[in-house]
Coordinates of C-alpha atoms in Angstrom, one line a residue:
M1 CA -0.1 0.2 -0.3
T2 CA 1.3 3.7 -1.4
R3 CA 2.3 6.0 1.7
N4 CA -0.5 8.7 0.4
L5 CA -3.5 5.6 0.0
I6 CA -2.1 4.9 4.0
L7 CA -3.3 8.9 4.4
S8 CA -5.8 9.2 2.8
F9 CA -7.1 5.7 4.9
M10 CA -6.4 7.8 8.3
L11 CA -8.2 10.7 6.7
A12 CA -11.5 9.1 6.6
I13 CA -10.8 7.4 9.8
C14 CA -10.4 11.0 11.7
A15 CA -14.0 12.1 9.9
F16 CA -15.2 9.4 10.9
A17 CA -13.7 9.0 14.5
T18 CA -15.2 13.0 15.2
C19 CA -18.7 12.3 14.0
R20 CA -21.1 12.9 16.3
A21 CA -25.2 11.1 17.2
E22 CA -27.2 13.1 15.3
E23 CA -30.3 14.5 17.9
N24 CA -33.4 16.1 16.4
V25 CA -35.6 17.4 18.6
V26 CA -39.2 15.8 17.7
Y27 CA -41.5 18.4 20.6
S28 CA -40.4 20.9 22.5
G29 CA -43.3 21.1 25.3
P30 CA -43.8 22.5 28.2
A31 CA -46.7 19.7 28.5
V32 CA -48.5 18.7 31.6
V33 CA -48.9 14.6 32.3
S34 CA -51.6 14.7 34.9
G35 CA -53.5 11.9 34.1
W36 CA -53.2 9.1 31.0
T37 CA -52.8 12.2 28.4
G38 CA -49.5 12.8 27.1
V39 CA -47.4 14.0 23.7
D40 CA -47.8 12.0 20.1
L41 CA -45.4 11.7 18.0
S42 CA -46.5 11.1 14.8
A43 CA -45.3 7.7 12.5
D44 CA -43.6 10.3 10.0
V45 CA -41.4 11.1 13.4
F46 CA -39.6 8.0 12.9
S47 CA -40.2 7.1 8.4
D48 CA -36.2 6.7 8.9
V49 CA -36.0 5.6 12.7
G50 CA -33.3 2.5 13.4
A51 CA -32.1 0.0 16.0
G52 CA -30.4 1.8 18.8
D53 CA -31.8 4.9 18.0
V54 CA -33.0 6.6 21.2
V55 CA -36.1 8.4 22.1
R56 CA -35.1 10.6 24.9
V57 CA -38.9 12.5 27.0
Y58 CA -37.0 15.1 29.3
A59 CA -38.9 15.8 32.1
S60 CA -39.6 17.9 35.1
G61 CA -42.3 18.8 37.7
F62 CA -42.1 15.6 39.4
L63 CA -45.6 15.5 41.6
G64 CA -45.7 12.7 43.3
A65 CA -45.4 12.0 47.2
D66 CA -41.9 10.7 46.5
K67 CA -41.1 13.7 44.1
S68 CA -42.1 11.2 41.2
G69 CA -44.1 10.1 38.2
T70 CA -44.9 7.7 36.4
A71 CA -44.2 7.4 32.6
G72 CA -45.7 4.8 29.6
F73 CA -45.5 4.3 25.6
L74 CA -47.6 3.2 23.0
S75 CA -48.1 3.3 19.9
S76 CA -51.7 3.3 17.9
G77 CA -53.2 3.4 21.3
S78 CA -52.1 0.1 23.2
A79 CA -49.1 -0.5 25.3
L80 CA -45.8 -0.1 23.6
F81 CA -44.6 -2.7 25.5
P82 CA -47.9 -4.6 27.1
D83 CA -46.1 -6.4 30.0
E84 CA -44.6 -2.8 31.6
T85 CA -47.3 -0.3 30.5
E86 CA -46.0 2.2 33.7
F87 CA -42.8 2.5 35.2
K88 CA -41.6 5.3 37.6
V89 CA -39.3 8.1 36.6
Y90 CA -37.8 10.8 38.8
G91 CA -35.6 12.5 36.5
D92 CA -35.2 12.0 32.2
F93 CA -35.5 9.0 30.8
S94 CA -35.3 7.1 27.6
L95 CA -37.0 5.2 24.7
I96 CA -34.0 2.5 23.0
V97 CA -35.3 1.5 19.8
S98 CA -34.9 -2.5 19.2
P99 CA -35.6 -4.1 16.4
A100 CA -39.2 -5.7 17.5
I101 CA -40.9 -2.1 18.3
Q102 CA -38.8 -0.3 14.9
S103 CA -42.3 -1.1 12.4
Q104 CA -44.3 0.3 14.9
L105 CA -43.1 3.0 15.8
R106 CA -42.8 3.5 11.5
S107 CA -46.2 3.0 11.3
G108 CA -48.0 3.8 14.3
G109 CA -45.7 6.4 15.6
L110 CA -45.1 6.8 19.8
T111 CA -47.2 8.2 22.9
V112 CA -45.3 9.1 25.9
S113 CA -47.5 9.6 28.3
G114 CA -48.5 8.7 31.7
Y115 CA -49.2 11.4 34.9
N116 CA -47.3 13.6 37.5
Y117 CA -44.7 15.0 35.9
T118 CA -44.2 18.0 33.0
I119 CA -42.9 17.1 29.5
D120 CA -40.1 19.9 28.1
R121 CA -38.7 18.1 25.4
I122 CA -38.6 14.6 23.1
T123 CA -34.9 14.6 21.2
L124 CA -34.1 11.5 18.6
E125 CA -30.8 10.2 18.7
K126 CA -29.5 8.3 15.5
D127 CA -27.0 5.4 17.5
P128 CA -25.7 7.2 20.2
K129 CA -22.3 5.5 21.8
N130 CA -23.4 6.5 24.9
K131 CA -27.0 5.3 26.2
V132 CA -28.6 8.0 28.6
L133 CA -31.1 5.9 30.4
F134 CA -31.8 8.2 33.3
S135 CA -31.2 11.4 33.7
G136 CA -31.8 13.6 37.0
S137 CA -31.1 13.4 40.0
V138 CA -31.7 11.4 43.0
A139 CA -31.0 11.2 46.7
I140 CA -30.1 7.6 47.8
A141 CA -30.9 7.9 52.0
Y142 CA -30.9 4.2 52.9
Y143 CA -31.4 1.9 50.0
T144 CA -34.9 4.2 48.7
P145 CA -35.7 5.3 46.6
T146 CA -34.9 3.3 44.2
I147 CA -34.4 4.2 40.4
S148 CA -35.5 1.4 37.8
V149 CA -34.8 1.0 34.3
P150 CA -37.5 -0.8 32.6
K151 CA -35.8 -4.5 30.7
F152 CA -37.1 -2.9 27.1
Q153 CA -34.3 -0.9 27.1
F154 CA -31.5 -4.1 26.7
Q155 CA -32.8 -5.0 24.1
T156 CA -30.2 -3.8 21.8
A157 CA -28.0 -4.3 24.9
K158 CA -24.6 -6.9 23.9
I159 CA -22.1 -8.8 25.6
G160 CA -18.9 -6.1 26.6
D161 CA -21.5 -3.2 26.4
V162 CA -21.2 -1.5 30.1
I163 CA -23.8 0.1 32.7
K164 CA -22.3 3.9 33.9
V165 CA -23.6 5.1 37.2
S166 CA -22.6 9.1 37.6
V167 CA -22.9 10.4 41.8
S168 CA -22.1 13.2 43.8
N169 CA -22.8 13.9 46.8
V170 CA -20.2 10.9 47.9
T171 CA -19.4 10.4 51.5
S172 CA -17.0 7.8 53.0
D173 CA -20.3 5.9 54.3
S174 CA -21.9 5.3 50.1
R175 CA -23.0 2.5 49.4
G176 CA -24.0 1.6 45.8
C177 CA -26.2 -1.6 44.1
L178 CA -27.2 -2.8 41.2
Q179 CA -29.7 -5.3 41.1
N180 CA -32.3 -7.5 39.3
S181 CA -35.6 -7.4 39.4
E182 CA -35.8 -10.4 41.9
W183 CA -33.7 -7.6 44.3
S184 CA -31.1 -9.4 44.1
E185 CA -27.5 -8.8 42.5
L186 CA -26.8 -8.7 39.3
K187 CA -23.5 -10.5 39.5
S188 CA -21.4 -11.6 42.3
G189 CA -19.6 -7.9 44.4
Y190 CA -22.3 -5.4 43.3
S191 CA -25.0 -5.5 46.1
G192 CA -24.5 -3.0 48.9
F193 CA -20.1 -2.6 47.0
E194 CA -18.5 -0.1 48.7
M195 CA -18.4 3.6 46.7
A196 CA -16.2 6.4 46.1
G197 CA -17.5 8.2 43.3
D198 CA -18.9 7.0 39.5
Y199 CA -19.2 3.5 39.1
S200 CA -20.0 1.0 36.6
M201 CA -20.3 -2.7 35.6
V202 CA -19.6 -4.9 32.0
I203 CA -22.4 -6.7 30.9
D204 CA -22.0 -9.8 31.1
E205 CA -24.2 -13.1 29.5
S206 CA -25.3 -14.1 33.1
V207 CA -26.4 -10.5 33.2
L208 CA -27.8 -9.4 30.1
A209 CA -30.2 -12.3 30.2
Q210 CA -31.3 -10.8 33.6
L211 CA -31.4 -7.3 32.2
R212 CA -33.9 -8.9 29.3
D213 CA -35.7 -10.7 32.3
G214 CA -36.8 -7.7 34.5
V215 CA -35.7 -4.8 35.3
L216 CA -32.0 -3.1 36.8
R217 CA -32.1 -1.7 39.5
V218 CA -30.3 1.4 40.8
R219 CA -30.1 1.5 44.7
G220 CA -28.0 1.6 47.5
A221 CA -27.1 4.3 50.6
Y222 CA -26.2 8.0 51.2
H223 CA -24.8 9.5 47.6
T224 CA -27.1 10.9 44.5
V225 CA -27.6 9.1 41.7
N226 CA -27.1 11.6 38.7
K227 CA -27.3 9.5 35.6
V228 CA -26.9 6.4 34.1
T229 CA -26.5 5.3 31.0
L230 CA -25.9 2.3 28.7
Y231 CA -22.4 2.2 27.1
C232 CA -21.9 0.5 24.2
P233 CA -18.5 -0.2 22.1
S234 CA -20.6 -1.2 19.1
A235 CA -21.8 1.6 17.7
G236 CA -19.8 4.1 15.7
Y237 CA -15.1 3.3 16.3
D238 CA -14.1 6.5 19.0
V239 CA -14.3 5.0 22.7
V240 CA -14.9 7.7 24.9
P241 CA -12.8 10.8 24.2
G242 CA -9.5 11.3 25.9
E243 CA -10.0 8.3 27.7
R244 CA -8.1 5.3 25.5
R245 CA -4.6 5.0 25.5
E246 CA -2.8 3.9 22.5
A247 CA -0.2 1.7 23.2
V248 CA 2.8 2.1 20.6
M249 CA 4.5 -1.2 19.9
M250 CA 8.6 -1.0 21.3
F251 CA 11.4 -3.1 21.9
G252 CA 12.4 -3.2 25.5
L253 CA 13.6 -5.8 28.3
N254 CA 11.7 -7.8 31.2
E255 CA 12.9 -6.8 34.0
S256 CA 12.9 -9.7 36.5
G257 CA 13.3 -9.8 40.2
G258 CA 9.6 -9.4 41.3
E259 CA 8.6 -12.7 40.1
F260 CA 11.6 -15.0 41.9
A261 CA 11.5 -17.6 43.8
G262 CA 9.3 -20.2 44.7
V263 CA 8.7 -18.7 48.3
Y264 CA 5.8 -16.5 49.2
P265 CA 5.5 -13.8 50.3
G266 CA 9.0 -14.3 50.7
V267 CA 12.0 -12.2 51.5
D268 CA 12.5 -9.3 49.5
G269 CA 15.9 -8.6 48.8
T270 CA 16.5 -12.6 50.0
H271 CA 14.2 -14.3 48.1
Y272 CA 12.7 -11.4 45.3
G273 CA 13.8 -8.4 44.2
Y274 CA 12.1 -5.4 42.2
P275 CA 14.1 -3.7 39.5
N276 CA 16.8 -0.7 41.2
Y277 CA 16.2 2.7 39.4
D278 CA 19.9 2.0 37.7
D279 CA 18.8 -1.1 35.9
L280 CA 15.8 1.4 34.2
A281 CA 18.3 4.0 34.1
Y282 CA 20.4 1.7 32.0
A283 CA 17.4 0.2 29.8
R284 CA 16.4 3.8 28.8
R285 CA 20.4 5.2 27.9
K286 CA 20.1 2.3 26.3
G287 CA 17.4 3.6 24.1
F288 CA 14.9 1.3 24.7
G289 CA 11.3 3.0 25.6
I290 CA 9.3 -0.2 27.7
I291 CA 10.1 -2.3 30.2
R292 CA 8.3 -5.7 31.3
L293 CA 7.6 -5.6 34.8
P294 CA 6.8 -9.2 36.1
F295 CA 5.3 -9.7 39.5
R296 CA 3.5 -12.5 41.6
W297 CA 0.0 -12.7 42.7
E298 CA 0.4 -14.1 46.1
R299 CA 3.0 -11.2 46.9
V300 CA 0.2 -8.6 46.4
Q301 CA -2.9 -10.4 47.9
R302 CA -2.7 -12.5 50.7
P303 CA -4.1 -14.5 51.9
L304 CA -6.4 -15.5 48.4
G305 CA -9.0 -13.5 48.3
S306 CA -9.2 -10.9 50.7
A307 CA -10.9 -7.5 50.4
S308 CA -8.0 -5.8 50.1
L309 CA -3.8 -5.4 48.2
I310 CA -0.7 -5.3 50.2
K311 CA 0.3 -2.5 50.9
S312 CA 4.0 -2.7 51.6
E313 CA 4.0 -4.7 48.4
T314 CA 2.1 -2.0 46.2
D315 CA 4.2 0.9 47.0
K316 CA 7.5 -1.0 46.1
I317 CA 5.6 -1.7 42.6
K318 CA 4.5 2.5 42.4
K319 CA 8.4 3.2 43.0
V320 CA 9.3 1.5 40.1
L321 CA 6.7 3.2 38.2
D322 CA 7.6 6.6 39.4
W323 CA 11.2 5.4 38.4
A324 CA 9.2 4.5 35.0
S325 CA 7.4 7.8 34.3
E326 CA 10.7 10.0 35.9
L327 CA 12.7 7.9 32.9
G328 CA 10.0 8.1 29.7
L329 CA 9.5 3.9 29.6
K330 CA 6.3 1.9 29.1
V331 CA 5.6 -0.3 31.4
V332 CA 3.9 -4.0 30.7
F333 CA 2.2 -4.8 33.6
D334 CA 2.8 -8.5 34.0
M335 CA 1.0 -11.2 36.6
H336 CA 3.9 -13.6 36.5
N337 CA 1.7 -17.0 37.6
F338 CA 1.0 -19.0 34.5
G339 CA -2.5 -19.7 35.6
R340 CA -1.6 -20.6 38.9
Y341 CA -2.0 -19.4 42.8
C342 CA 0.2 -20.9 45.7
T343 CA -2.4 -21.8 48.3
Y344 CA 0.3 -23.0 50.7
C345 CA 4.1 -22.3 51.0
N346 CA 5.8 -22.8 54.6
G347 CA 8.0 -19.4 53.9
Y348 CA 11.3 -20.3 53.7
S349 CA 11.3 -23.1 50.9
S350 CA 9.1 -24.4 47.9
A351 CA 9.6 -27.6 48.4
D352 CA 6.1 -28.4 50.1
N353 CA 4.4 -25.8 48.1
V354 CA 0.7 -26.5 46.7
Y355 CA -0.6 -25.0 43.9
S356 CA -4.4 -24.3 42.6
V357 CA -5.3 -23.8 38.6
I358 CA -7.8 -20.6 38.3
G359 CA -10.9 -22.5 38.3
E360 CA -10.9 -24.5 41.3
S361 CA -13.0 -24.3 44.1
S362 CA -9.4 -22.8 46.1
C363 CA -8.6 -21.0 43.0
T364 CA -12.1 -19.1 41.9
L365 CA -12.5 -17.5 38.5
D366 CA -14.8 -15.2 40.6
Q367 CA -11.3 -14.2 43.1
F368 CA -8.8 -14.1 40.1
C369 CA -11.0 -10.9 38.8
D370 CA -11.8 -9.6 41.9
V371 CA -7.5 -9.0 41.7
W372 CA -7.6 -7.9 38.9
R373 CA -10.0 -4.9 39.5
M374 CA -8.1 -4.4 42.8
L375 CA -5.1 -3.6 40.8
A376 CA -6.7 -1.7 38.0
R377 CA -8.3 0.5 40.6
E378 CA -5.2 0.3 42.3
F379 CA -2.6 1.6 39.5
K380 CA -5.3 2.7 36.7
D381 CA -3.6 6.6 37.1
Y382 CA -0.5 5.9 36.2
E383 CA 0.2 6.3 32.3
C384 CA 3.5 4.3 32.3
I385 CA 1.7 1.7 31.9
W386 CA 1.3 0.1 28.3
G387 CA -1.1 -2.7 29.3
Y388 CA -2.5 -5.3 31.8
E389 CA -0.6 -8.9 31.5
I390 CA -3.2 -10.3 33.2
M391 CA -1.8 -13.6 33.3
N392 CA 1.5 -14.4 32.2
E393 CA 1.8 -18.6 30.1
P394 CA -1.1 -19.7 30.7
Y395 CA -0.3 -23.7 30.9
A396 CA -2.5 -27.3 31.2
M397 CA -5.8 -25.5 32.4
L398 CA -8.8 -26.6 33.4
S399 CA -11.9 -27.8 30.6
S400 CA -13.8 -26.7 32.5
M401 CA -12.5 -23.9 33.4
P402 CA -10.4 -22.7 29.4
W403 CA -8.7 -19.9 28.8
F404 CA -10.7 -17.8 26.8
N405 CA -13.5 -18.5 29.9
I406 CA -11.4 -16.6 32.1
A407 CA -9.3 -13.8 30.3
Q408 CA -13.1 -12.7 28.6
A409 CA -13.8 -12.5 32.6
A410 CA -10.9 -10.5 34.0
I411 CA -11.2 -8.0 30.7
Y412 CA -14.8 -7.4 31.6
A413 CA -13.5 -7.1 35.5
I414 CA -10.5 -4.9 34.5
R415 CA -12.7 -2.6 32.7
E416 CA -15.3 -1.9 35.5
E417 CA -12.2 -0.3 36.7
D418 CA -10.1 1.5 34.1
M419 CA -11.9 2.2 30.1
S420 CA -8.3 3.4 29.5
T421 CA -5.1 1.0 29.8
P422 CA -4.9 -1.5 26.6
I423 CA -4.4 -5.1 28.0
V424 CA -2.3 -7.8 26.9
V425 CA -3.8 -11.7 26.8
D426 CA -0.6 -14.2 26.5
G427 CA -2.3 -17.5 24.7
D428 CA -2.8 -20.6 26.3
Q429 CA -0.6 -23.4 26.7
F430 CA 2.9 -21.0 27.7
A431 CA 2.0 -18.4 25.0
T432 CA 4.2 -20.0 22.8
A433 CA 4.2 -18.3 19.1
R434 CA 4.9 -21.3 16.9
N435 CA 1.5 -23.4 18.1
W436 CA -0.6 -20.3 18.6
V437 CA -3.3 -21.1 16.1
Y438 CA -2.9 -24.5 17.4
Y439 CA -3.6 -23.4 21.1
S440 CA -5.0 -20.0 20.7
D441 CA -6.4 -19.4 17.6
N442 CA -10.6 -18.3 19.7
L443 CA -8.0 -15.7 21.7
R444 CA -9.6 -13.3 18.2
N445 CA -13.0 -13.8 19.8
L446 CA -12.1 -12.1 23.2
N447 CA -14.1 -8.6 23.9
D448 CA -13.2 -5.9 25.0
P449 CA -15.2 -3.0 25.6
A450 CA -12.9 -0.3 24.8
D451 CA -11.7 -2.1 22.1
N452 CA -7.9 -2.3 23.6
L453 CA -6.0 -5.6 23.3
I454 CA -3.0 -6.7 22.6
F455 CA -2.0 -10.7 22.1
S456 CA 1.0 -12.2 23.9
A457 CA 3.1 -14.4 22.7
H458 CA 6.6 -15.9 23.3
C459 CA 9.1 -17.1 21.7
Y460 CA 12.6 -19.4 21.9
F461 CA 15.6 -20.8 19.7
D462 CA 16.0 -23.7 20.8
K463 CA 15.4 -28.1 20.4
D464 CA 11.7 -27.1 22.5
S465 CA 11.2 -24.1 22.5
S466 CA 11.4 -23.6 26.1
G467 CA 14.2 -21.5 26.8
E468 CA 16.5 -23.6 28.8
Y469 CA 19.2 -24.4 25.7
K470 CA 20.3 -27.5 26.9
D471 CA 21.6 -28.6 23.7
S472 CA 23.8 -26.7 21.4
Y473 CA 23.1 -24.6 18.8
E474 CA 24.1 -27.8 16.2
N475 CA 21.6 -30.4 18.3
S476 CA 19.3 -27.1 19.2
G477 CA 18.9 -27.9 14.5
A478 CA 19.4 -24.2 14.4
N479 CA 19.6 -21.6 11.6
A480 CA 19.7 -17.8 10.8
Q481 CA 15.8 -18.1 10.1
T482 CA 14.9 -20.3 12.9
G483 CA 13.3 -16.9 15.0
V484 CA 11.8 -15.7 11.8
T485 CA 10.0 -19.4 11.3
R486 CA 9.0 -20.0 14.8
V487 CA 7.2 -16.3 15.0
K488 CA 5.4 -16.0 11.9
P489 CA 2.8 -18.3 12.5
F490 CA 1.2 -15.6 15.3
V491 CA 2.1 -12.3 13.5
D492 CA 0.3 -13.7 10.3
W493 CA -2.9 -14.2 12.2
C494 CA -2.4 -10.7 13.7
N495 CA -2.2 -9.8 10.1
K496 CA -5.1 -12.3 9.4
Y497 CA -7.4 -11.4 12.0
G498 CA -6.2 -7.4 12.0
K499 CA -4.4 -8.1 15.9
R500 CA -2.2 -6.3 18.0
G501 CA 0.4 -8.5 19.5
Y502 CA 4.2 -7.8 20.5
I503 CA 6.0 -10.6 22.0
G504 CA 6.5 -10.6 25.6
E505 CA 10.0 -13.4 25.6
Y506 CA 12.2 -14.0 23.3
G507 CA 15.9 -15.2 24.3
I508 CA 19.0 -16.7 23.4
P509 CA 22.4 -17.5 25.4
D510 CA 25.8 -15.5 25.5
D511 CA 27.8 -18.4 24.5
D512 CA 28.0 -18.8 19.8
S513 CA 27.3 -16.3 18.6
R514 CA 25.3 -17.5 15.9
W515 CA 22.1 -17.1 18.1
N516 CA 22.7 -13.5 17.6
T517 CA 22.3 -13.8 13.9
V518 CA 19.0 -16.1 15.0
L519 CA 18.0 -13.2 17.0
D520 CA 18.9 -10.1 14.9
N521 CA 16.8 -11.9 12.0
T522 CA 13.7 -12.5 14.2
L523 CA 13.3 -9.1 15.6
A524 CA 14.1 -7.3 12.1
Y525 CA 11.0 -9.5 11.3
L526 CA 8.8 -8.1 13.9
Q527 CA 9.8 -5.0 13.0
E528 CA 9.2 -5.2 9.2
N529 CA 5.2 -6.5 10.8
G530 CA 5.1 -3.8 12.7
M531 CA 5.5 -5.5 15.7
G532 CA 7.9 -5.2 19.1
G533 CA 8.7 -7.5 22.0
T534 CA 10.5 -7.6 25.2
Y535 CA 14.0 -9.5 25.6
W536 CA 13.7 -12.4 28.3
S537 CA 16.1 -10.9 30.8
A538 CA 17.4 -7.6 32.1
G539 CA 17.5 -6.7 36.2
H540 CA 20.4 -7.2 38.9
R541 CA 18.8 -9.8 40.6
W542 CA 20.8 -12.9 37.3
G543 CA 24.4 -13.7 39.2
D544 CA 25.7 -15.5 35.8
Y545 CA 22.5 -16.6 33.9
K546 CA 23.7 -17.0 30.2
L547 CA 20.3 -15.8 28.6
A548 CA 20.4 -12.3 30.8
V549 CA 22.0 -9.2 29.5
H550 CA 22.0 -7.1 32.9
P551 CA 26.0 -5.4 32.3
T552 CA 29.0 -5.7 34.1
N553 CA 31.6 -3.4 35.8
N554 CA 29.4 -1.4 37.9
Y555 CA 26.2 -1.2 34.5
T556 CA 30.0 0.0 32.3
K557 CA 29.8 -3.2 30.3
D558 CA 27.8 -4.9 27.7
R559 CA 26.2 -8.7 27.3
P560 CA 27.5 -10.2 24.4
Q561 CA 23.8 -10.0 22.9
M562 CA 23.1 -6.6 23.7
S563 CA 24.3 -5.8 20.3
V564 CA 22.0 -7.1 18.6
L565 CA 19.0 -5.1 21.0
V566 CA 20.1 -2.2 20.8
K567 CA 19.5 -1.9 16.9
Y568 CA 16.0 -2.1 17.1
Q569 CA 14.1 0.2 19.8
S570 CA 10.8 1.3 18.7
V571 CA 8.9 0.4 15.4
G572 CA 7.5 4.0 15.5
A573 CA 4.1 5.5 16.6
G574 CA 2.1 2.9 14.7
I575 CA 1.9 0.2 12.0
V576 CA 0.2 2.2 9.3
Q577 CA 3.7 3.7 8.9
I578 CA 4.1 0.3 6.7
E579 CA 4.3 0.6 2.8
R580 CA 3.3 -2.1 0.8
S581 CA 2.7 -2.3 -3.1
D582 CA -0.9 -3.2 -3.8
A583 CA -1.6 -0.2 -6.2
S584 CA -5.2 0.0 -5.2
V585 CA -7.8 -1.3 -2.7
S586 CA -11.2 -2.4 -3.4
P587 CA -13.7 -0.5 -2.0
D588 CA -15.8 -3.9 -0.4
A589 CA -12.9 -6.0 0.6
W590 CA -11.7 -5.5 4.4
Y591 CA -8.2 -4.7 5.6
T592 CA -6.4 -4.7 8.8
L593 CA -4.8 -1.8 10.2
Q594 CA -1.2 -2.9 8.7
G595 CA -3.4 -2.5 5.1
I596 CA -3.0 -6.2 4.6
K597 CA -6.4 -7.8 2.5
V598 CA -8.5 -10.4 5.2
E599 CA -10.3 -12.6 3.3
N600 CA -12.5 -13.5 6.2
P601 CA -12.8 -11.0 8.6
G602 CA -13.2 -12.1 12.0
R603 CA -13.1 -9.5 15.4
G604 CA -11.0 -7.0 15.5
I605 CA -10.1 -3.3 13.7
F606 CA -10.9 -3.2 9.9
I607 CA -10.5 -1.0 7.2
H608 CA -13.9 -1.0 5.1
K609 CA -15.5 0.9 2.8
G610 CA -12.8 3.9 3.9
R611 CA -14.4 3.6 7.5
K612 CA -12.7 2.0 10.4
I613 CA -14.5 -0.5 11.7
V614 CA -14.8 -2.7 14.4
R615 CA -16.2 -6.4 14.6

């Protein structure tokens, strides 16, 4: 693809991203609704109405004993929703058009009725991303009153959409509560939870079924609810302006130490230790822009399932993040646990450790999601975080709880706290690049409400791809293109489906210079394909480990591998910099962001008919 064609693509993207939902005023009041008389809107108003459009009613003057009114929707004189002829309102309210009622509106129009309130204005909004369910001011004293959003509002909702609640007048005793029609929590953790401000919930399959079968009840204690919205990432492309953090692809180093030893919690400085300032300064001095920071789940949350993180440990991590920010380094925040949690350790040896796999009763999916909610809440303001890597190298996961299900649940959990930071997902079975399609092809179907996923594969060049390098170069069957051959399945997968990928681990021993050639060719291939990575490994705790690139002589003498690594530091501001030889583009075809034509696009971000499309 020529550079001019790429620029035209980007101009189309910018034009699309700046679009805003149309808002047409279809009635301007006031109209006092005292009986079941209301405002009639003719069918002509809805001649071009589509699914996902929103009829919004701006209301005031509530006369009920609890300063509320009762509203209803009719079409051709009959209730639009026979099982929900009326619902309580405290402020502005909406009707989200579903396919089922689209034809009724086009043929019979709409009557907005009820009693004890005034209709000030009615608008028709064309497929907005943020669909306002309620806008007003309801003081929640102690679990009363309740804002009830009827089920017809969720007929166009999808898994991955987000319910957002905006609040004010929050106190130290404030509680939030999201319940279903049976007054039970919509999902674990949303009944009477402590809150410090606005809150949200990502809709999963179970929640969506409950919403479509009943109502959403917004309750709690000691705060004011100002707005409830349904945020739909699938509507349009741009997420929320100013919220999304883009992850520029770069090359860098793993800064090991926080994940060391199988002794938990362990003694800092003996069993483990995070990188120091000099480690990070060396990485920056060599020209790298990113580090991967491994940490252990057992050290940030102990015991498993506790309601808070270990402050002494998060403070150590924050110190590293502060150094990274000062030095201009981005950080991959890596939970280095292989899909497991050590449920027993004697504190001085790893010989008797007992590990539980996520999905077992001793290490549940909810516990994994809870810790990531807490981590996102704790670290979301650190703009140096390039991405949350939810789990390093999961392997041998339970058939009853596959890695796909775990990753999806963790994505939704993080997005309840942080819609900005990218999320990094490792492949199944040790994230091996050469076996990516066999073990991890289904990960392309993961759904991120913020559309900001990065996939991570690992690649080593020895005989069994383990990175242990037990055999010599000859006995490993290696050649100059071994690395390219092994990363190619992952690179091709990313290109085919329009996914962003990076290689989280690759490393070579320092005892044979031929490995340097393998590494050089591999990194050149990645750079050509707009993909970065982090070398395994750096950090001052490695000693004589033959893959390590920690310098000697007080950070002045480089290890042999560094002569190759310094040649690859960044792949630029984005993969759109790559030039292709395609002379023309078919307007009906689908292309990745790299300009590669895709025959069968799956989920991801694509260019189609000059527009950036999320599938």
